[in-house]
PDB file of C-alpha atoms and ligand atoms in Angstrom:
ATOM      1  CA  MET A   1     -37.829  92.963 -51.261  1.00  0.00           C
ATOM      2  CA  ALA A   2     -36.766  90.539 -54.389  1.00  0.00           C
ATOM      3  CA  THR A   3     -38.928  90.700 -56.937  1.00  0.00           C
ATOM      4  CA  SER A   4     -40.243  87.438 -57.214  1.00  0.00           C
ATOM      5  CA  LEU A   5     -41.792  88.691 -53.828  1.00  0.00           C
ATOM      6  CA  LYS A   6     -43.070  91.138 -55.379  1.00  0.00           C
ATOM      7  CA  ASN A   7     -45.538  91.606 -58.564  1.00  0.00           C
ATOM      8  CA  LEU A   8     -44.168  94.373 -60.697  1.00  0.00           C
ATOM      9  CA  ASN A   9     -47.696  95.408 -61.684  1.00  0.00           C
ATOM     10  CA  GLU A  10     -49.702  95.881 -58.326  1.00  0.00           C
ATOM     11  CA  TYR A  11     -48.616  99.034 -56.524  1.00  0.00           C
ATOM     12  CA  LYS A  12     -50.395 101.845 -53.837  1.00  0.00           C
ATOM     13  CA  LYS A  13     -52.839 104.765 -56.000  1.00  0.00           C
ATOM     14  CA  ASP A  14     -54.181 106.016 -52.758  1.00  0.00           C
ATOM     15  CA  ASN A  15     -51.550 108.627 -53.116  1.00  0.00           C
ATOM     16  CA  PHE A  16     -51.689 108.756 -57.422  1.00  0.00           C
ATOM     17  CA  LYS A  17     -52.404 112.809 -57.833  1.00  0.00           C
ATOM     18  CA  ASP A  18     -54.206 113.805 -61.392  1.00  0.00           C
ATOM     19  CA  ILE A  19     -51.518 113.892 -64.075  1.00  0.00           C
ATOM     20  CA  SER A  20     -52.954 114.568 -67.029  1.00  0.00           C
ATOM     21  CA  ASP A  21     -50.871 117.641 -67.287  1.00  0.00           C
ATOM     22  CA  LYS A  22     -47.523 116.122 -66.696  1.00  0.00           C
ATOM     23  CA  THR A  23     -45.216 115.449 -69.779  1.00  0.00           C
ATOM     24  CA  VAL A  24     -42.815 112.450 -69.199  1.00  0.00           C
ATOM     25  CA  GLY A  25     -40.428 111.011 -71.272  1.00  0.00           C
ATOM     26  CA  ILE A  26     -39.010 107.766 -72.028  1.00  0.00           C
ATOM     27  CA  VAL A  27     -35.465 106.283 -72.664  1.00  0.00           C
ATOM     28  CA  VAL A  28     -35.446 103.493 -74.065  1.00  0.00           C
ATOM     29  CA  ALA A  29     -32.742 101.038 -74.756  1.00  0.00           C
ATOM     30  CA  GLU A  30     -32.133  99.016 -77.928  1.00  0.00           C
ATOM     31  CA  TRP A  31     -30.127  96.400 -76.608  1.00  0.00           C
ATOM     32  CA  HIS A  32     -32.840  93.083 -76.444  1.00  0.00           C
ATOM     33  CA  ASP A  33     -34.798  95.732 -77.953  1.00  0.00           C
ATOM     34  CA  ASP A  34     -37.741  92.654 -77.858  1.00  0.00           C
ATOM     35  CA  ILE A  35     -37.952  92.602 -74.167  1.00  0.00           C
ATOM     36  CA  THR A  36     -37.441  96.790 -73.620  1.00  0.00           C
ATOM     37  CA  SER A  37     -39.904  97.230 -76.267  1.00  0.00           C
ATOM     38  CA  VAL A  38     -42.557  95.274 -74.000  1.00  0.00           C
ATOM     39  CA  LEU A  39     -41.347  97.016 -70.555  1.00  0.00           C
ATOM     40  CA  CYS A  40     -42.036 100.430 -72.601  1.00  0.00           C
ATOM     41  CA  GLN A  41     -45.133  99.499 -73.732  1.00  0.00           C
ATOM     42  CA  GLY A  42     -46.121  98.546 -70.122  1.00  0.00           C
ATOM     43  CA  ALA A  43     -44.550 102.544 -68.939  1.00  0.00           C
ATOM     44  CA  VAL A  44     -46.823 103.277 -72.137  1.00  0.00           C
ATOM     45  CA  GLU A  45     -50.452 101.607 -70.674  1.00  0.00           C
ATOM     46  CA  THR A  46     -49.802 102.745 -66.814  1.00  0.00           C
ATOM     47  CA  LEU A  47     -49.218 106.294 -67.490  1.00  0.00           C
ATOM     48  CA  LEU A  48     -52.145 105.976 -70.184  1.00  0.00           C
ATOM     49  CA  LYS A  49     -54.328 104.711 -67.570  1.00  0.00           C
ATOM     50  CA  HIS A  50     -53.662 107.165 -64.487  1.00  0.00           C
ATOM     51  CA  GLY A  51     -54.663 110.256 -66.661  1.00  0.00           C
ATOM     52  CA  ALA A  52     -51.909 110.744 -68.946  1.00  0.00           C
ATOM     53  CA  LYS A  53     -52.093 112.234 -72.709  1.00  0.00           C
ATOM     54  CA  LYS A  54     -50.825 110.553 -75.349  1.00  0.00           C
ATOM     55  CA  GLU A  55     -49.634 113.635 -76.817  1.00  0.00           C
ATOM     56  CA  ASN A  56     -47.834 114.097 -73.591  1.00  0.00           C
ATOM     57  CA  ILE A  57     -45.607 111.348 -73.622  1.00  0.00           C
ATOM     58  CA  PHE A  58     -41.786 111.284 -75.435  1.00  0.00           C
ATOM     59  CA  ILE A  59     -40.161 108.493 -76.111  1.00  0.00           C
ATOM     60  CA  ASN A  60     -36.714 107.956 -77.101  1.00  0.00           C
ATOM     61  CA  SER A  61     -33.988 105.253 -77.815  1.00  0.00           C
ATOM     62  CA  VAL A  62     -30.250 104.987 -77.206  1.00  0.00           C
ATOM     63  CA  PRO A  63     -27.753 102.401 -78.146  1.00  0.00           C
ATOM     64  CA  GLY A  64     -27.736 100.735 -74.467  1.00  0.00           C
ATOM     65  CA  SER A  65     -28.711 100.756 -71.408  1.00  0.00           C
ATOM     66  CA  PHE A  66     -25.301 102.532 -69.663  1.00  0.00           C
ATOM     67  CA  GLU A  67     -27.049 105.559 -72.439  1.00  0.00           C
ATOM     68  CA  LEU A  68     -29.757 105.796 -70.338  1.00  0.00           C
ATOM     69  CA  THR A  69     -28.184 108.309 -68.054  1.00  0.00           C
ATOM     70  CA  LEU A  70     -27.204 111.107 -70.718  1.00  0.00           C
ATOM     71  CA  GLY A  71     -30.478 110.638 -72.909  1.00  0.00           C
ATOM     72  CA  ALA A  72     -32.186 110.640 -69.018  1.00  0.00           C
ATOM     73  CA  GLN A  73     -30.621 113.971 -68.869  1.00  0.00           C
ATOM     74  CA  PHE A  74     -31.158 115.513 -72.664  1.00  0.00           C
ATOM     75  CA  LEU A  75     -34.610 115.088 -71.643  1.00  0.00           C
ATOM     76  CA  ALA A  76     -35.056 116.300 -68.099  1.00  0.00           C
ATOM     77  CA  LEU A  77     -32.776 119.116 -68.817  1.00  0.00           C
ATOM     78  CA  GLN A  78     -35.926 120.315 -70.833  1.00  0.00           C
ATOM     79  CA  GLU A  79     -38.131 122.355 -69.370  1.00  0.00           C
ATOM     80  CA  GLU A  80     -42.035 121.511 -70.269  1.00  0.00           C
ATOM     81  CA  ILE A  81     -40.331 117.742 -69.583  1.00  0.00           C
ATOM     82  CA  ASP A  82     -41.754 116.512 -65.723  1.00  0.00           C
ATOM     83  CA  ALA A  83     -40.365 113.095 -65.318  1.00  0.00           C
ATOM     84  CA  VAL A  84     -38.409 110.936 -67.177  1.00  0.00           C
ATOM     85  CA  ILE A  85     -38.530 107.203 -67.271  1.00  0.00           C
ATOM     86  CA  CYS A  86     -35.479 104.660 -68.254  1.00  0.00           C
ATOM     87  CA  ILE A  87     -36.154 101.508 -69.278  1.00  0.00           C
ATOM     88  CA  GLY A  88     -33.550  98.629 -70.013  1.00  0.00           C
ATOM     89  CA  VAL A  89     -31.955  94.927 -69.853  1.00  0.00           C
ATOM     90  CA  VAL A  90     -28.990  94.121 -68.692  1.00  0.00           C
ATOM     91  CA  ILE A  91     -28.268  89.970 -68.201  1.00  0.00           C
ATOM     92  CA  LYS A  92     -25.096  89.109 -66.498  1.00  0.00           C
ATOM     93  CA  GLY A  93     -22.558  87.256 -69.434  1.00  0.00           C
ATOM     94  CA  ASP A  94     -18.919  85.699 -68.672  1.00  0.00           C
ATOM     95  CA  THR A  95     -17.535  88.656 -67.875  1.00  0.00           C
ATOM     96  CA  LYS A  96     -18.902  92.008 -65.542  1.00  0.00           C
ATOM     97  CA  HIS A  97     -20.145  94.486 -67.855  1.00  0.00           C
ATOM     98  CA  ASP A  98     -23.457  94.240 -65.834  1.00  0.00           C
ATOM     99  CA  ASP A  99     -21.817  95.422 -62.984  1.00  0.00           C
ATOM    100  CA  TYR A 100     -20.327  98.076 -64.549  1.00  0.00           C
ATOM    101  CA  ILE A 101     -23.122  99.356 -66.613  1.00  0.00           C
ATOM    102  CA  ASN A 102     -25.555  99.363 -63.607  1.00  0.00           C
ATOM    103  CA  ASN A 103     -24.124 101.171 -60.925  1.00  0.00           C
ATOM    104  CA  ALA A 104     -23.286 103.948 -63.171  1.00  0.00           C
ATOM    105  CA  VAL A 105     -27.037 103.810 -64.620  1.00  0.00           C
ATOM    106  CA  ALA A 106     -28.259 103.595 -61.334  1.00  0.00           C
ATOM    107  CA  ASN A 107     -25.827 107.115 -60.002  1.00  0.00           C
ATOM    108  CA  GLY A 108     -25.704 108.812 -63.515  1.00  0.00           C
ATOM    109  CA  LEU A 109     -30.132 108.272 -63.083  1.00  0.00           C
ATOM    110  CA  THR A 110     -29.512 109.625 -59.421  1.00  0.00           C
ATOM    111  CA  ASN A 111     -27.670 112.723 -60.458  1.00  0.00           C
ATOM    112  CA  VAL A 112     -30.003 113.538 -62.982  1.00  0.00           C
ATOM    113  CA  ALA A 113     -33.250 113.122 -60.775  1.00  0.00           C
ATOM    114  CA  LEU A 114     -31.257 115.513 -57.613  1.00  0.00           C
ATOM    115  CA  LYS A 115     -29.903 118.252 -60.385  1.00  0.00           C
ATOM    116  CA  PHE A 116     -32.456 118.865 -62.303  1.00  0.00           C
ATOM    117  CA  ASN A 117     -35.403 118.147 -59.381  1.00  0.00           C
ATOM    118  CA  LYS A 118     -37.217 115.829 -61.289  1.00  0.00           C
ATOM    119  CA  PRO A 119     -38.608 112.289 -61.006  1.00  0.00           C
ATOM    120  CA  VAL A 120     -36.270 109.749 -62.631  1.00  0.00           C
ATOM    121  CA  ALA A 121     -37.307 106.308 -62.821  1.00  0.00           C
ATOM    122  CA  PHE A 122     -35.049 103.012 -62.956  1.00  0.00           C
ATOM    123  CA  GLY A 123     -37.052 100.937 -65.444  1.00  0.00           C
ATOM    124  CA  LEU A 124     -33.991  98.630 -65.655  1.00  0.00           C
ATOM    125  CA  VAL A 125     -34.034  94.763 -65.724  1.00  0.00           C
ATOM    126  CA  THR A 126     -30.964  93.350 -63.759  1.00  0.00           C
ATOM    127  CA  THR A 127     -30.389  89.651 -63.997  1.00  0.00           C
ATOM    128  CA  ASN A 128     -28.394  86.935 -64.496  1.00  0.00           C
ATOM    129  CA  ASN A 129     -30.487  85.073 -67.635  1.00  0.00           C
ATOM    130  CA  LEU A 130     -33.137  85.695 -69.742  1.00  0.00           C
ATOM    131  CA  GLU A 131     -35.258  84.169 -68.073  1.00  0.00           C
ATOM    132  CA  GLN A 132     -35.283  86.130 -65.643  1.00  0.00           C
ATOM    133  CA  ALA A 133     -35.482  89.153 -67.840  1.00  0.00           C
ATOM    134  CA  LEU A 134     -38.959  87.607 -69.574  1.00  0.00           C
ATOM    135  CA  ASP A 135     -40.403  86.814 -66.215  1.00  0.00           C
ATOM    136  CA  ARG A 136     -39.846  90.697 -65.382  1.00  0.00           C
ATOM    137  CA  ALA A 137     -41.268  91.932 -68.715  1.00  0.00           C
ATOM    138  CA  GLY A 138     -45.172  91.137 -68.649  1.00  0.00           C
ATOM    139  CA  GLY A 139     -43.833  87.355 -67.223  1.00  0.00           C
ATOM    140  CA  LYS A 140     -44.630  85.887 -63.718  1.00  0.00           C
ATOM    141  CA  HIS A 141     -43.342  88.799 -61.777  1.00  0.00           C
ATOM    142  CA  GLY A 142     -44.895  91.274 -63.988  1.00  0.00           C
ATOM    143  CA  ASN A 143     -43.638  94.169 -65.959  1.00  0.00           C
ATOM    144  CA  LYS A 144     -40.667  96.170 -64.621  1.00  0.00           C
ATOM    145  CA  GLY A 145     -42.151  99.622 -67.190  1.00  0.00           C
ATOM    146  CA  VAL A 146     -45.283  99.091 -64.899  1.00  0.00           C
ATOM    147  CA  GLU A 147     -43.671  99.703 -61.773  1.00  0.00           C
ATOM    148  CA  ALA A 148     -40.757 102.521 -63.193  1.00  0.00           C
ATOM    149  CA  ALA A 149     -44.069 104.588 -64.086  1.00  0.00           C
ATOM    150  CA  ALA A 150     -45.916 103.631 -60.911  1.00  0.00           C
ATOM    151  CA  ALA A 151     -43.213 105.199 -59.672  1.00  0.00           C
ATOM    152  CA  VAL A 152     -42.885 108.148 -61.259  1.00  0.00           C
ATOM    153  CA  ILE A 153     -46.416 109.229 -61.220  1.00  0.00           C
ATOM    154  CA  GLY A 154     -46.220 108.301 -57.089  1.00  0.00           C
ATOM    155  CA  MET A 155     -43.326 111.038 -57.599  1.00  0.00           C
ATOM    156  CA  LEU A 156     -45.200 113.161 -59.442  1.00  0.00           C
ATOM    157  CA  SER A 157     -47.700 113.417 -56.493  1.00  0.00           C
ATOM    158  CA  PHE A 158     -45.549 114.296 -54.085  1.00  0.00           C
TER     159      PHE A 158
HETATM  160  C1  DLZ B 201     -21.885  96.538 -74.022  1.00  0.00           C
HETATM  161  C2  DLZ B 201     -23.355  95.531 -73.701  1.00  0.00           C
HETATM  162  C3  DLZ B 201     -23.191  94.542 -73.294  1.00  0.00           C
HETATM  163  C4  DLZ B 201     -22.522  93.317 -73.031  1.00  0.00           C
HETATM  164  N1  DLZ B 201     -24.623  93.811 -72.474  1.00  0.00           N
HETATM  165  C5  DLZ B 201     -25.202  95.005 -72.564  1.00  0.00           C
HETATM  166  C6  DLZ B 201     -26.364  94.555 -71.739  1.00  0.00           C
HETATM  167  O1  DLZ B 201     -26.843  93.597 -71.640  1.00  0.00           O
HETATM  168  N2  DLZ B 201     -27.625  95.207 -72.035  1.00  0.00           N
HETATM  169  C7  DLZ B 201     -27.817  96.963 -72.712  1.00  0.00           C
HETATM  170  O2  DLZ B 201     -28.937  97.570 -72.800  1.00  0.00           O
HETATM  171  N3  DLZ B 201     -26.397  97.532 -73.054  1.00  0.00           N
HETATM  172  C8  DLZ B 201     -25.376  96.410 -72.647  1.00  0.00           C
HETATM  173  N4  DLZ B 201     -24.191  96.350 -73.224  1.00  0.00           N
HETATM  174  C9  DLZ B 201     -23.958  98.034 -74.472  1.00  0.00           C
HETATM  175  C10 DLZ B 201     -23.935  99.243 -73.437  1.00  0.00           C
HETATM  176  O3  DLZ B 201     -24.790  99.860 -72.464  1.00  0.00           O
HETATM  177  C11 DLZ B 201     -23.090 100.257 -74.031  1.00  0.00           C
HETATM  178  O4  DLZ B 201     -24.494 100.641 -75.361  1.00  0.00           O
HETATM  179  C12 DLZ B 201     -21.974 100.364 -74.871  1.00  0.00           C
HETATM  180  O5  DLZ B 201     -20.915 100.264 -74.060  1.00  0.00           O
HETATM  181  C13 DLZ B 201     -22.038 101.518 -75.339  1.00  0.00           C
HETATM  182  O6  DLZ B 201     -21.716 102.441 -74.878  1.00  0.00           O
END
């Protein structure tokens, strides 16, 4: 389903378990940091809303979205980290950089999740332009960071 048909702030929480004892690492890309900071805030607020403790949320930054995979791996290999949320914004430009980055991150994060057997959320906003990115960072389509945090809580409750 296209994001334009679903608000990113809406998620099923019936199966959510208590996450007050869980530790979550967040990796945030510095590219488009005015937007990634809003996504990160949405993720943190969602974790706190569902019982996570502030001291159990660790935020780390990486230069760009391409580096999210290694950042996720650095965190996932730490025993005390239960789940990882990756946040970035990749906007289409004149070249195909977005295809390369988006595919690398999608495949990379899948591999990290499977390798470490831990939830790794894909909080990557991949859009054709800035307006579409803003729409997904607290705009008319909600906040992709909220969706990513909800995905992690759902998987921690699996
Ligand atoms: C190089 C690049 C470009 C063109 N665009 C973006 C983008 O829209 N969003 C993003 O997060 N990062 C971008 N980057 C940087 C790459 O992700 C990466 O940091 C560099 O290629 C260095 O490995």
